[in-house]
Amino acid sequence: MGNCMSGADMRGTYRQPQCEIRANIPKVLRIPSSNIGIDPLASGSGLYEKKSKIGEGVYCDVFRCTDVRDSKKGGSDESSADVIVKVFNVMYLDRIDILQLQREILIQRLMHGVSSEYFPMVSDVYISENNAKVFMVEEHVVGGDLFEYISSQEELQEEENCKELFRNLLSAVALMHSAGITHRDLKPENIFLKFMDNANSIMIGDFGQSHSTNPKISGAAPWVNPNSMDTFVGTVDYMAPEMVKNQKGESNPNSDSTYSTLVDEWACGCIFYLCLTGVLPFSTDANGNALSTPKIFNNILNSNKVTFPAEFQFSDSCKDLITLLLEAKPDRRITAKEALELSFFKDVPDRPSHLTDAAIARRKSSLNNTMENLKNKRRDSIDASRRNSLSRRNSSGGSGRGLQKRMSGSIMDFLKQATMELDQKNSSFGANPKEVIKHSDSDEEFFADVRAFKEDEMAKSNTRV
């Protein structure tokens, strides 16, 4: 029973022993009996062969693979037999992680049924012998993700060339919302391109943080609360003000401290701004240098109206689109469906976009800085999370949940867990926050940000009348 670990969840709920979690996975994930005890990537399985490793998370690795059964049929295009296989190490999963994976599978299958044009298919789920690993097989989208595409560009496209990308992303978001799904973690890494070197045709994936009011999902996963959204999830660079306020407890005390589907529209505004300017609207300074988490939070909360660099002569209709998506007050923010009716998406632009040589040079520099900052942030988050998770597991016999174990490498998840650790009076390290920080010295700067942010908010609250 050495692998059967138990303890208290960070949220105060009972955490199931690890062996009990493993035993329940096939049922929770609805894995057919024929797929239980199977490693589909094993040599001789006759199912899938690895081609390349394309992603790595704290508890999940992602591989591009060939479906051996399809490849044997032959054909002119070898990539048509390719799939994406996500391999989850159950050793690092707790009950909440398993339920999140269940949600991702159910919602992605639902959305593929709504539109196979915008949402990739989850074709199969396997679990290996002794329930050690879970394999999630998805449709392969050949163009990679939007983050990779933006990173590879010498310079960004003119607004007219981005119009089809924007139209398709808003169309996909409108379909999600009509189906009762809110993604809550839209970002370039979760937007996939159907074709190489072409960002016009896209698909949305990675629904692990999403929320559903669809009865098909709530019936299959009764643990999902379909009535409200109040969980602090997502990625800091794309978070709407109401999500940040929710985390900080600054929502109107007379309200229910929830947010709505409109957080996805805000994320779209951030993505569009990044595509056109090479910088994120609230996460970088004028030179594209990364800001600390507290400064990003404060920028988001003080975003009365988004501003555009003067040398980027965007059309009025383009600026209107982004401004309406980045409206700080959600009751005034435009929906994806409404955005598609704006003049920006008409055939004739109201003013041609033009970039001066200086603007082109600045855009290229800003783009390079922004992409490098985002890559570093994602890598540092995953690396620090893995170290902290392993350190906690080794020092506490596996009873600690770990600071961050989300495959997305989301800074927001890391911040949430860190803040909870600092506030937790009955944490596994006792009441002294220094003990938490001592076990996380690989990311001292991050924890300094957390402390600075919390101290700043305390100072503000003390000066309020």
CSV table of C-alpha atoms in Angstrom, one decimal:
chain,number,residue,atom,x,y,z
A,1,MET,CA,0.0,0.0,0.0
A,2,GLY,CA,3.0,2.3,-0.3
A,3,ASN,CA,1.4,4.1,-3.3
A,4,CYS,CA,-1.9,4.6,-1.5
A,5,MET,CA,-1.6,8.2,-0.4
A,6,SER,CA,-4.2,10.3,1.3
A,7,GLY,CA,-4.5,13.7,2.9
A,8,ALA,CA,-6.5,17.0,3.0
A,9,ASP,CA,-7.1,18.8,-0.2
A,10,MET,CA,-6.0,22.5,-0.3
A,11,ARG,CA,-9.6,23.5,-0.5
A,12,GLY,CA,-10.5,21.8,2.7
A,13,THR,CA,-12.2,18.8,1.2
A,14,TYR,CA,-11.2,15.2,1.7
A,15,ARG,CA,-8.6,14.0,-0.7
A,16,GLN,CA,-9.1,10.4,-1.8
A,17,PRO,CA,-6.2,7.9,-1.4
A,18,GLN,CA,-4.2,7.6,-4.6
A,19,CYS,CA,-5.1,3.9,-5.1
A,20,GLU,CA,-8.8,4.8,-4.8
A,21,ILE,CA,-8.4,7.5,-7.4
A,22,ARG,CA,-6.7,5.0,-9.8
A,23,ALA,CA,-9.5,2.4,-9.3
A,24,ASN,CA,-12.2,5.0,-10.3
A,25,ILE,CA,-10.5,6.4,-13.4
A,26,PRO,CA,-12.0,4.0,-16.0
A,27,LYS,CA,-15.5,4.7,-14.7
A,28,VAL,CA,-15.1,8.5,-14.4
A,29,LEU,CA,-13.6,8.8,-17.8
A,30,ARG,CA,-16.0,6.3,-19.4
A,31,ILE,CA,-13.2,4.3,-20.8
A,32,PRO,CA,-14.6,1.2,-22.7
A,33,SER,CA,-13.5,-2.1,-21.3
A,34,SER,CA,-11.6,-2.9,-24.5
A,35,ASN,CA,-9.4,0.1,-23.8
A,36,ILE,CA,-8.5,-0.8,-20.2
A,37,GLY,CA,-5.1,-2.2,-19.5
A,38,ILE,CA,-3.8,-1.0,-22.8
A,39,ASP,CA,-0.8,1.2,-23.6
A,40,PRO,CA,-1.6,2.3,-27.2
A,41,LEU,CA,2.0,3.7,-27.6
A,42,ALA,CA,3.7,0.5,-26.7
A,43,SER,CA,5.7,-1.3,-29.3
A,44,GLY,CA,3.6,-4.0,-30.9
A,45,SER,CA,0.3,-2.5,-29.7
A,46,GLY,CA,-0.8,-2.1,-33.3
A,47,LEU,CA,-2.5,1.2,-32.5
A,48,TYR,CA,-0.2,4.2,-32.5
A,49,GLU,CA,3.5,4.9,-33.1
A,50,LYS,CA,5.2,8.0,-31.7
A,51,LYS,CA,6.6,10.5,-34.3
A,52,SER,CA,7.7,13.4,-32.1
A,53,LYS,CA,7.2,15.0,-28.7
A,54,ILE,CA,5.4,18.3,-29.2
A,55,GLY,CA,4.5,19.4,-25.7
A,56,GLU,CA,5.4,18.8,-22.0
A,57,GLY,CA,3.5,19.8,-18.9
A,58,VAL,CA,3.7,19.1,-15.2
A,59,TYR,CA,1.8,15.9,-15.4
A,60,CYS,CA,1.2,15.4,-19.1
A,61,ASP,CA,3.3,14.8,-22.2
A,62,VAL,CA,2.0,15.4,-25.7
A,63,PHE,CA,3.0,13.4,-28.7
A,64,ARG,CA,2.4,13.5,-32.4
A,65,CYS,CA,1.7,9.9,-33.4
A,66,THR,CA,0.7,7.8,-36.4
A,67,ASP,CA,-2.4,5.7,-36.3
A,68,VAL,CA,-0.9,2.4,-37.5
A,69,ARG,CA,-4.2,1.1,-38.6
A,70,ASP,CA,-4.9,4.0,-40.9
A,71,SER,CA,-1.3,4.2,-42.2
A,72,LYS,CA,-1.5,0.6,-43.4
A,73,LYS,CA,-4.4,1.5,-45.6
A,74,GLY,CA,-2.0,3.7,-47.6
A,75,GLY,CA,-2.7,7.0,-49.2
A,76,SER,CA,-0.9,10.0,-50.7
A,77,ASP,CA,-0.9,12.1,-47.5
A,78,GLU,CA,1.0,10.5,-44.6
A,79,SER,CA,-0.2,13.2,-42.2
A,80,SER,CA,-3.8,12.1,-42.6
A,81,ALA,CA,-3.0,9.2,-40.3
A,82,ASP,CA,-1.5,11.4,-37.6
A,83,VAL,CA,-3.1,12.0,-34.3
A,84,ILE,CA,-2.2,13.8,-31.0
A,85,VAL,CA,-1.9,11.6,-27.9
A,86,LYS,CA,-1.8,13.2,-24.5
A,87,VAL,CA,-0.2,11.0,-21.9
A,88,PHE,CA,-1.2,11.7,-18.3
A,89,ASN,CA,0.8,10.3,-15.4
A,90,VAL,CA,-1.7,9.2,-12.8
A,91,MET,CA,0.9,9.4,-10.1
A,92,TYR,CA,0.6,13.2,-10.2
A,93,LEU,CA,-3.2,13.3,-10.5
A,94,ASP,CA,-5.6,13.8,-7.6
A,95,ARG,CA,-9.4,13.7,-7.6
A,96,ILE,CA,-9.8,17.3,-8.9
A,97,ASP,CA,-7.4,16.7,-11.7
A,98,ILE,CA,-9.3,13.6,-12.8
A,99,LEU,CA,-12.6,15.4,-12.8
A,100,GLN,CA,-11.0,18.2,-14.8
A,101,LEU,CA,-9.8,15.7,-17.4
A,102,GLN,CA,-13.3,14.2,-17.5
A,103,ARG,CA,-14.7,17.7,-18.2
A,104,GLU,CA,-12.2,18.3,-21.0
A,105,ILE,CA,-13.1,15.0,-22.7
A,106,LEU,CA,-16.9,15.5,-22.4
A,107,ILE,CA,-16.9,19.1,-23.5
A,108,GLN,CA,-14.6,18.6,-26.4
A,109,ARG,CA,-16.6,15.7,-27.7
A,110,LEU,CA,-19.8,17.8,-27.3
A,111,MET,CA,-18.3,20.8,-29.2
A,112,HIS,CA,-17.0,18.6,-32.0
A,113,GLY,CA,-20.5,17.4,-32.4
A,114,VAL,CA,-21.7,21.0,-32.6
A,115,SER,CA,-19.1,21.9,-35.2
A,116,SER,CA,-16.3,19.7,-36.5
A,117,GLU,CA,-15.0,22.8,-38.3
A,118,TYR,CA,-13.9,24.6,-35.2
A,119,PHE,CA,-13.4,21.9,-32.6
A,120,PRO,CA,-11.1,18.8,-32.8
A,121,MET,CA,-12.4,15.3,-32.1
A,122,VAL,CA,-11.4,13.2,-29.1
A,123,SER,CA,-11.4,9.8,-30.7
A,124,ASP,CA,-10.3,7.5,-27.9
A,125,VAL,CA,-9.3,7.2,-24.3
A,126,TYR,CA,-7.1,4.4,-22.9
A,127,ILE,CA,-5.7,3.5,-19.5
A,128,SER,CA,-2.6,1.3,-19.1
A,129,GLU,CA,-2.1,-1.6,-16.8
A,130,ASN,CA,-2.5,-0.8,-13.1
A,131,ASN,CA,-4.1,2.4,-14.1
A,132,ALA,CA,-0.7,4.1,-14.3
A,133,LYS,CA,-1.2,6.3,-17.3
A,134,VAL,CA,-4.2,7.8,-19.2
A,135,PHE,CA,-4.0,8.3,-23.0
A,136,MET,CA,-6.3,10.8,-24.6
A,137,VAL,CA,-6.3,10.6,-28.5
A,138,GLU,CA,-7.2,13.7,-30.4
A,139,GLU,CA,-7.5,14.8,-33.9
A,140,HIS,CA,-4.2,16.2,-35.3
A,141,VAL,CA,-4.4,19.8,-36.4
A,142,VAL,CA,-1.5,20.1,-38.8
A,143,GLY,CA,-0.7,23.8,-38.6
A,144,GLY,CA,0.4,23.8,-34.9
A,145,ASP,CA,-0.9,26.5,-32.5
A,146,LEU,CA,-1.4,30.2,-33.0
A,147,PHE,CA,1.4,30.9,-30.4
A,148,GLU,CA,3.9,29.1,-32.6
A,149,TYR,CA,2.6,30.8,-35.7
A,150,ILE,CA,3.0,34.3,-34.2
A,151,SER,CA,6.4,33.4,-32.8
A,152,SER,CA,7.6,32.3,-36.3
A,153,GLN,CA,6.6,35.4,-38.1
A,154,GLU,CA,9.2,38.0,-39.1
A,155,GLU,CA,6.5,40.6,-38.7
A,156,LEU,CA,2.8,40.6,-38.0
A,157,GLN,CA,0.1,40.8,-40.7
A,158,GLU,CA,-1.8,43.9,-41.6
A,159,GLU,CA,-5.3,44.1,-40.1
A,160,GLU,CA,-6.9,43.1,-43.4
A,161,ASN,CA,-4.9,39.8,-43.4
A,162,CYS,CA,-6.0,39.1,-39.8
A,163,LYS,CA,-9.7,39.6,-40.5
A,164,GLU,CA,-10.5,36.0,-41.4
A,165,LEU,CA,-8.7,34.7,-38.2
A,166,PHE,CA,-10.7,37.1,-36.1
A,167,ARG,CA,-13.9,36.2,-37.8
A,168,ASN,CA,-13.4,32.5,-37.3
A,169,LEU,CA,-12.3,32.8,-33.7
A,170,LEU,CA,-15.4,34.9,-32.8
A,171,SER,CA,-17.6,32.4,-34.8
A,172,ALA,CA,-16.2,29.5,-32.8
A,173,VAL,CA,-16.7,31.4,-29.5
A,174,ALA,CA,-20.3,32.3,-30.4
A,175,LEU,CA,-20.9,28.6,-31.1
A,176,MET,CA,-19.4,27.6,-27.7
A,177,HIS,CA,-21.6,30.1,-25.9
A,178,SER,CA,-24.7,29.0,-27.7
A,179,ALA,CA,-24.0,25.4,-26.6
A,180,GLY,CA,-23.6,26.6,-22.9
A,181,ILE,CA,-19.8,26.3,-22.8
A,182,THR,CA,-17.4,29.0,-21.6
A,183,HIS,CA,-13.7,28.2,-22.3
A,184,ARG,CA,-12.2,30.4,-19.6
A,185,ASP,CA,-8.6,29.9,-20.9
A,186,LEU,CA,-8.6,31.2,-24.4
A,187,LYS,CA,-5.0,32.1,-25.5
A,188,PRO,CA,-2.9,31.5,-28.6
A,189,GLU,CA,-1.6,28.2,-27.2
A,190,ASN,CA,-5.1,26.8,-27.2
A,191,ILE,CA,-6.0,27.9,-30.8
A,192,PHE,CA,-4.8,25.5,-33.5
A,193,LEU,CA,-4.3,26.1,-37.2
A,194,LYS,CA,-5.7,23.7,-39.8
A,195,PHE,CA,-3.0,24.5,-42.3
A,196,MET,CA,0.7,25.2,-42.2
A,197,ASP,CA,1.7,28.9,-42.4
A,198,ASN,CA,-2.0,30.0,-42.5
A,199,ALA,CA,-3.8,31.4,-39.5
A,200,ASN,CA,-7.1,31.9,-41.2
A,201,SER,CA,-8.7,28.5,-40.4
A,202,ILE,CA,-8.6,27.6,-36.7
A,203,MET,CA,-9.8,25.2,-34.1
A,204,ILE,CA,-10.2,25.6,-30.4
A,205,GLY,CA,-9.0,22.9,-28.0
A,206,ASP,CA,-7.9,22.3,-24.3
A,207,PHE,CA,-11.2,22.6,-22.5
A,208,GLY,CA,-9.8,21.5,-19.1
A,209,GLN,CA,-10.7,24.9,-17.5
A,210,SER,CA,-14.0,25.3,-19.2
A,211,HIS,CA,-17.5,25.6,-17.6
A,212,SER,CA,-20.7,24.2,-18.9
A,213,THR,CA,-24.4,24.9,-18.4
A,214,ASN,CA,-25.3,22.3,-21.1
A,215,PRO,CA,-27.6,19.6,-19.6
A,216,LYS,CA,-25.7,16.9,-21.5
A,217,ILE,CA,-22.6,17.7,-19.5
A,218,SER,CA,-24.2,18.4,-16.2
A,219,GLY,CA,-26.1,15.1,-16.5
A,220,ALA,CA,-22.9,13.1,-17.3
A,221,ALA,CA,-20.9,15.0,-14.7
A,222,PRO,CA,-23.2,16.0,-11.8
A,223,TRP,CA,-20.3,17.5,-9.8
A,224,VAL,CA,-20.3,20.4,-12.3
A,225,ASN,CA,-22.2,23.4,-10.9
A,226,PRO,CA,-24.1,24.7,-14.0
A,227,ASN,CA,-25.5,27.7,-12.3
A,228,SER,CA,-22.6,30.0,-11.7
A,229,MET,CA,-18.9,30.7,-12.5
A,230,ASP,CA,-16.8,31.8,-9.6
A,231,THR,CA,-13.6,29.7,-9.9
A,232,PHE,CA,-10.3,31.5,-10.3
A,233,VAL,CA,-8.9,29.9,-13.5
A,234,GLY,CA,-7.2,30.9,-16.7
A,235,THR,CA,-4.0,32.6,-17.7
A,236,VAL,CA,-3.1,36.0,-16.2
A,237,ASP,CA,-2.3,37.7,-19.5
A,238,TYR,CA,-5.8,37.1,-20.9
A,239,MET,CA,-8.0,37.4,-17.7
A,240,ALA,CA,-10.9,39.7,-17.6
A,241,PRO,CA,-11.2,42.3,-14.8
A,242,GLU,CA,-14.2,40.5,-13.3
A,243,MET,CA,-12.1,37.3,-12.9
A,244,VAL,CA,-9.3,39.2,-11.2
A,245,LYS,CA,-11.8,41.0,-8.9
A,246,ASN,CA,-13.3,37.7,-8.1
A,247,GLN,CA,-10.0,36.3,-6.9
A,248,LYS,CA,-9.3,39.5,-4.9
A,249,GLY,CA,-12.7,39.5,-3.2
A,250,GLU,CA,-13.4,43.0,-4.5
A,251,SER,CA,-16.6,42.2,-6.2
A,252,ASN,CA,-19.7,44.1,-5.1
A,253,PRO,CA,-20.7,42.6,-1.7
A,254,ASN,CA,-24.3,42.6,-2.9
A,255,SER,CA,-23.5,40.5,-5.9
A,256,ASP,CA,-22.8,36.7,-6.1
A,257,SER,CA,-19.2,37.3,-7.1
A,258,THR,CA,-19.6,35.4,-10.3
A,259,TYR,CA,-18.6,36.2,-13.9
A,260,SER,CA,-20.1,35.2,-17.3
A,261,THR,CA,-19.3,33.9,-20.7
A,262,LEU,CA,-18.0,37.4,-21.6
A,263,VAL,CA,-14.6,36.5,-20.1
A,264,ASP,CA,-14.0,34.7,-23.4
A,265,GLU,CA,-14.7,37.9,-25.4
A,266,TRP,CA,-12.2,39.7,-23.3
A,267,ALA,CA,-9.5,37.0,-24.1
A,268,CYS,CA,-10.3,37.4,-27.8
A,269,GLY,CA,-9.6,41.1,-27.5
A,270,CYS,CA,-6.2,40.4,-25.9
A,271,ILE,CA,-5.4,37.9,-28.7
A,272,PHE,CA,-6.4,40.3,-31.4
A,273,TYR,CA,-4.3,43.1,-29.9
A,274,LEU,CA,-1.3,40.8,-29.7
A,275,CYS,CA,-1.7,39.7,-33.3
A,276,LEU,CA,-1.8,43.3,-34.5
A,277,THR,CA,0.8,45.1,-32.3
A,278,GLY,CA,3.1,42.3,-31.2
A,279,VAL,CA,2.4,43.1,-27.5
A,280,LEU,CA,-0.2,42.1,-24.9
A,281,PRO,CA,-2.4,45.0,-23.8
A,282,PHE,CA,-1.8,44.7,-20.1
A,283,SER,CA,1.2,42.4,-19.6
A,284,THR,CA,4.1,44.4,-21.1
A,285,ASP,CA,5.6,47.8,-21.0
A,286,ALA,CA,6.0,50.1,-24.1
A,287,ASN,CA,9.0,48.1,-25.2
A,288,GLY,CA,7.4,44.7,-24.9
A,289,ASN,CA,9.2,43.9,-21.6
A,290,ALA,CA,7.3,41.6,-19.3
A,291,LEU,CA,5.6,43.1,-16.2
A,292,SER,CA,5.3,41.4,-12.8
A,293,THR,CA,2.0,39.7,-11.9
A,294,PRO,CA,0.9,42.4,-9.5
A,295,LYS,CA,1.4,45.1,-12.2
A,296,ILE,CA,-0.5,43.0,-14.7
A,297,PHE,CA,-3.4,42.7,-12.3
A,298,ASN,CA,-3.4,46.4,-11.6
A,299,ASN,CA,-3.3,47.2,-15.3
A,300,ILE,CA,-6.3,44.9,-16.0
A,301,LEU,CA,-8.3,46.4,-13.1
A,302,ASN,CA,-7.5,50.0,-14.2
A,303,SER,CA,-8.2,49.3,-17.9
A,304,ASN,CA,-10.9,52.0,-18.4
A,305,LYS,CA,-10.1,52.1,-22.1
A,306,VAL,CA,-7.5,50.3,-24.1
A,307,THR,CA,-4.9,52.5,-25.9
A,308,PHE,CA,-3.1,51.8,-29.2
A,309,PRO,CA,0.4,52.8,-30.2
A,310,ALA,CA,0.2,56.0,-32.2
A,311,GLU,CA,2.4,54.8,-35.0
A,312,PHE,CA,0.1,51.8,-35.7
A,313,GLN,CA,-2.5,53.4,-38.0
A,314,PHE,CA,-5.3,50.9,-37.6
A,315,SER,CA,-8.7,51.6,-39.0
A,316,ASP,CA,-11.4,53.0,-36.8
A,317,SER,CA,-13.4,49.9,-37.2
A,318,CYS,CA,-10.5,47.7,-36.1
A,319,LYS,CA,-10.0,49.8,-33.0
A,320,ASP,CA,-13.7,49.7,-32.3
A,321,LEU,CA,-13.8,45.9,-32.4
A,322,ILE,CA,-10.9,45.6,-29.9
A,323,THR,CA,-12.1,48.4,-27.7
A,324,LEU,CA,-15.6,46.8,-27.4
A,325,LEU,CA,-14.1,43.4,-26.6
A,326,LEU,CA,-11.8,44.9,-24.0
A,327,GLU,CA,-14.6,46.9,-22.3
A,328,ALA,CA,-13.8,46.7,-18.5
A,329,LYS,CA,-17.5,46.5,-17.5
A,330,PRO,CA,-18.9,43.2,-18.6
A,331,ASP,CA,-22.5,44.5,-19.0
A,332,ARG,CA,-21.1,46.9,-21.7
A,333,ARG,CA,-18.8,44.3,-23.3
A,334,ILE,CA,-19.9,43.1,-26.8
A,335,THR,CA,-20.6,39.4,-27.3
A,336,ALA,CA,-18.9,37.4,-30.0
A,337,LYS,CA,-22.1,37.2,-32.0
A,338,GLU,CA,-22.6,41.0,-31.8
A,339,ALA,CA,-18.9,41.5,-32.7
A,340,LEU,CA,-19.4,39.6,-36.0
A,341,GLU,CA,-21.9,42.3,-37.1
A,342,LEU,CA,-19.5,45.2,-36.7
A,343,SER,CA,-18.2,47.2,-39.7
A,344,PHE,CA,-14.7,45.7,-39.4
A,345,PHE,CA,-16.0,42.5,-40.9
A,346,LYS,CA,-17.6,44.1,-43.9
A,347,ASP,CA,-15.8,43.8,-47.3
A,348,VAL,CA,-14.5,47.3,-47.6
A,349,PRO,CA,-12.3,48.8,-44.8
A,350,ASP,CA,-13.2,52.3,-43.7
A,351,ARG,CA,-9.6,53.3,-43.8
A,352,PRO,CA,-6.6,51.3,-45.1
A,353,SER,CA,-4.1,50.2,-42.5
A,354,HIS,CA,-0.6,51.6,-43.1
A,355,LEU,CA,2.6,51.1,-41.2
A,356,THR,CA,5.6,53.4,-41.3
A,357,ASP,CA,9.1,52.0,-41.4
A,358,ALA,CA,9.5,53.0,-37.8
A,359,ALA,CA,6.3,51.2,-36.9
A,360,ILE,CA,7.4,48.0,-38.7
A,361,ALA,CA,10.7,48.0,-36.9
A,362,ARG,CA,9.1,48.6,-33.5
A,363,ARG,CA,6.5,45.9,-34.2
A,364,LYS,CA,9.2,43.4,-35.0
A,365,SER,CA,11.1,44.2,-31.9
A,366,SER,CA,8.0,44.2,-29.7
A,367,LEU,CA,6.9,40.9,-31.2
A,368,ASN,CA,10.3,39.2,-30.5
A,369,ASN,CA,10.3,40.5,-26.9
A,370,THR,CA,6.8,39.5,-26.2
A,371,MET,CA,7.1,36.0,-27.6
A,372,GLU,CA,10.3,35.4,-25.7
A,373,ASN,CA,8.8,36.7,-22.5
A,374,LEU,CA,5.7,34.4,-22.9
A,375,LYS,CA,7.9,31.4,-23.7
A,376,ASN,CA,10.1,32.1,-20.6
A,377,LYS,CA,7.0,32.6,-18.5
A,378,ARG,CA,5.4,29.3,-19.7
A,379,ARG,CA,8.7,27.4,-19.3
A,380,ASP,CA,9.5,28.8,-15.8
A,381,SER,CA,6.0,28.1,-14.6
A,382,ILE,CA,6.1,24.4,-15.7
A,383,ASP,CA,9.7,23.9,-14.4
A,384,ALA,CA,9.0,25.5,-11.0
A,385,SER,CA,5.8,23.7,-10.7
A,386,ARG,CA,7.4,20.3,-11.4
A,387,ARG,CA,10.2,21.0,-8.8
A,388,ASN,CA,7.7,22.2,-6.2
A,389,SER,CA,5.4,19.2,-6.8
A,390,LEU,CA,8.2,16.7,-6.5
A,391,SER,CA,9.7,18.5,-3.5
A,392,ARG,CA,6.3,18.5,-1.7
A,393,ARG,CA,5.7,14.9,-2.5
A,394,ASN,CA,9.1,13.8,-1.3
A,395,SER,CA,9.0,15.9,1.9
A,396,SER,CA,5.4,15.0,2.9
A,397,GLY,CA,5.1,11.5,1.8
A,398,GLY,CA,2.8,12.5,-1.0
A,399,SER,CA,0.1,14.2,1.1
A,400,GLY,CA,0.6,17.7,-0.4
A,401,ARG,CA,-1.3,18.7,-3.4
A,402,GLY,CA,1.6,20.6,-4.9
A,403,LEU,CA,1.6,24.3,-6.0
A,404,GLN,CA,0.8,23.8,-9.6
A,405,LYS,CA,0.0,20.8,-11.7
A,406,ARG,CA,-1.9,22.1,-14.7
A,407,MET,CA,-0.7,21.0,-18.1
A,408,SER,CA,-1.4,24.4,-19.6
A,409,GLY,CA,1.5,25.8,-17.6
A,410,SER,CA,-0.8,28.6,-16.6
A,411,ILE,CA,0.7,31.3,-14.4
A,412,MET,CA,-2.7,31.9,-13.0
A,413,ASP,CA,-3.1,28.4,-11.6
A,414,PHE,CA,0.4,28.8,-10.1
A,415,LEU,CA,-0.6,32.1,-8.5
A,416,LYS,CA,-3.8,30.7,-7.2
A,417,GLN,CA,-2.1,27.8,-5.4
A,418,ALA,CA,0.7,30.0,-4.1
A,419,THR,CA,-1.8,32.6,-2.7
A,420,MET,CA,-3.8,29.8,-1.1
A,421,GLU,CA,-0.6,28.4,0.5
A,422,LEU,CA,0.3,31.8,1.9
A,423,ASP,CA,-3.1,32.2,3.4
A,424,GLN,CA,-3.6,28.6,4.6
A,425,LYS,CA,-3.5,28.6,8.4
A,426,ASN,CA,-3.6,24.8,8.5
A,427,SER,CA,-1.4,23.9,5.6
A,428,SER,CA,0.9,21.0,5.7
A,429,PHE,CA,3.8,23.3,6.5
A,430,GLY,CA,2.0,25.0,9.4
A,431,ALA,CA,0.9,28.6,9.9
A,432,ASN,CA,4.2,30.3,9.0
A,433,PRO,CA,4.3,31.4,5.3
A,434,LYS,CA,8.1,31.4,5.5
A,435,GLU,CA,7.9,27.6,5.6
A,436,VAL,CA,6.0,27.6,2.3
A,437,ILE,CA,8.5,30.0,0.7
A,438,LYS,CA,11.4,27.9,2.0
A,439,HIS,CA,10.0,24.9,0.1
A,440,SER,CA,9.6,27.1,-3.0
A,441,ASP,CA,13.0,28.9,-3.2
A,442,SER,CA,13.3,28.0,-6.8
A,443,ASP,CA,10.8,30.7,-7.6
A,444,GLU,CA,11.6,33.4,-5.1
A,445,GLU,CA,10.8,36.2,-7.5
A,446,PHE,CA,7.3,34.8,-8.1
A,447,PHE,CA,6.6,34.6,-4.4
A,448,ALA,CA,8.0,38.1,-3.9
A,449,ASP,CA,5.4,39.2,-6.5
A,450,VAL,CA,2.6,37.5,-4.6
A,451,ARG,CA,3.6,39.0,-1.3
A,452,ALA,CA,4.0,42.5,-2.9
A,453,PHE,CA,0.6,42.2,-4.5
A,454,LYS,CA,-1.0,41.1,-1.2
A,455,GLU,CA,0.7,43.8,0.8
A,456,ASP,CA,-0.2,46.5,-1.7
A,457,GLU,CA,-3.9,45.4,-1.5
A,458,MET,CA,-3.8,45.5,2.3
A,459,ALA,CA,-2.3,49.0,2.2
A,460,LYS,CA,-5.1,50.1,-0.1
A,461,SER,CA,-7.8,48.6,2.0
A,462,ASN,CA,-6.4,50.3,5.1
A,463,THR,CA,-6.6,53.7,3.5
A,464,ARG,CA,-10.2,53.3,2.3
A,465,VAL,CA,-12.9,55.2,4.2
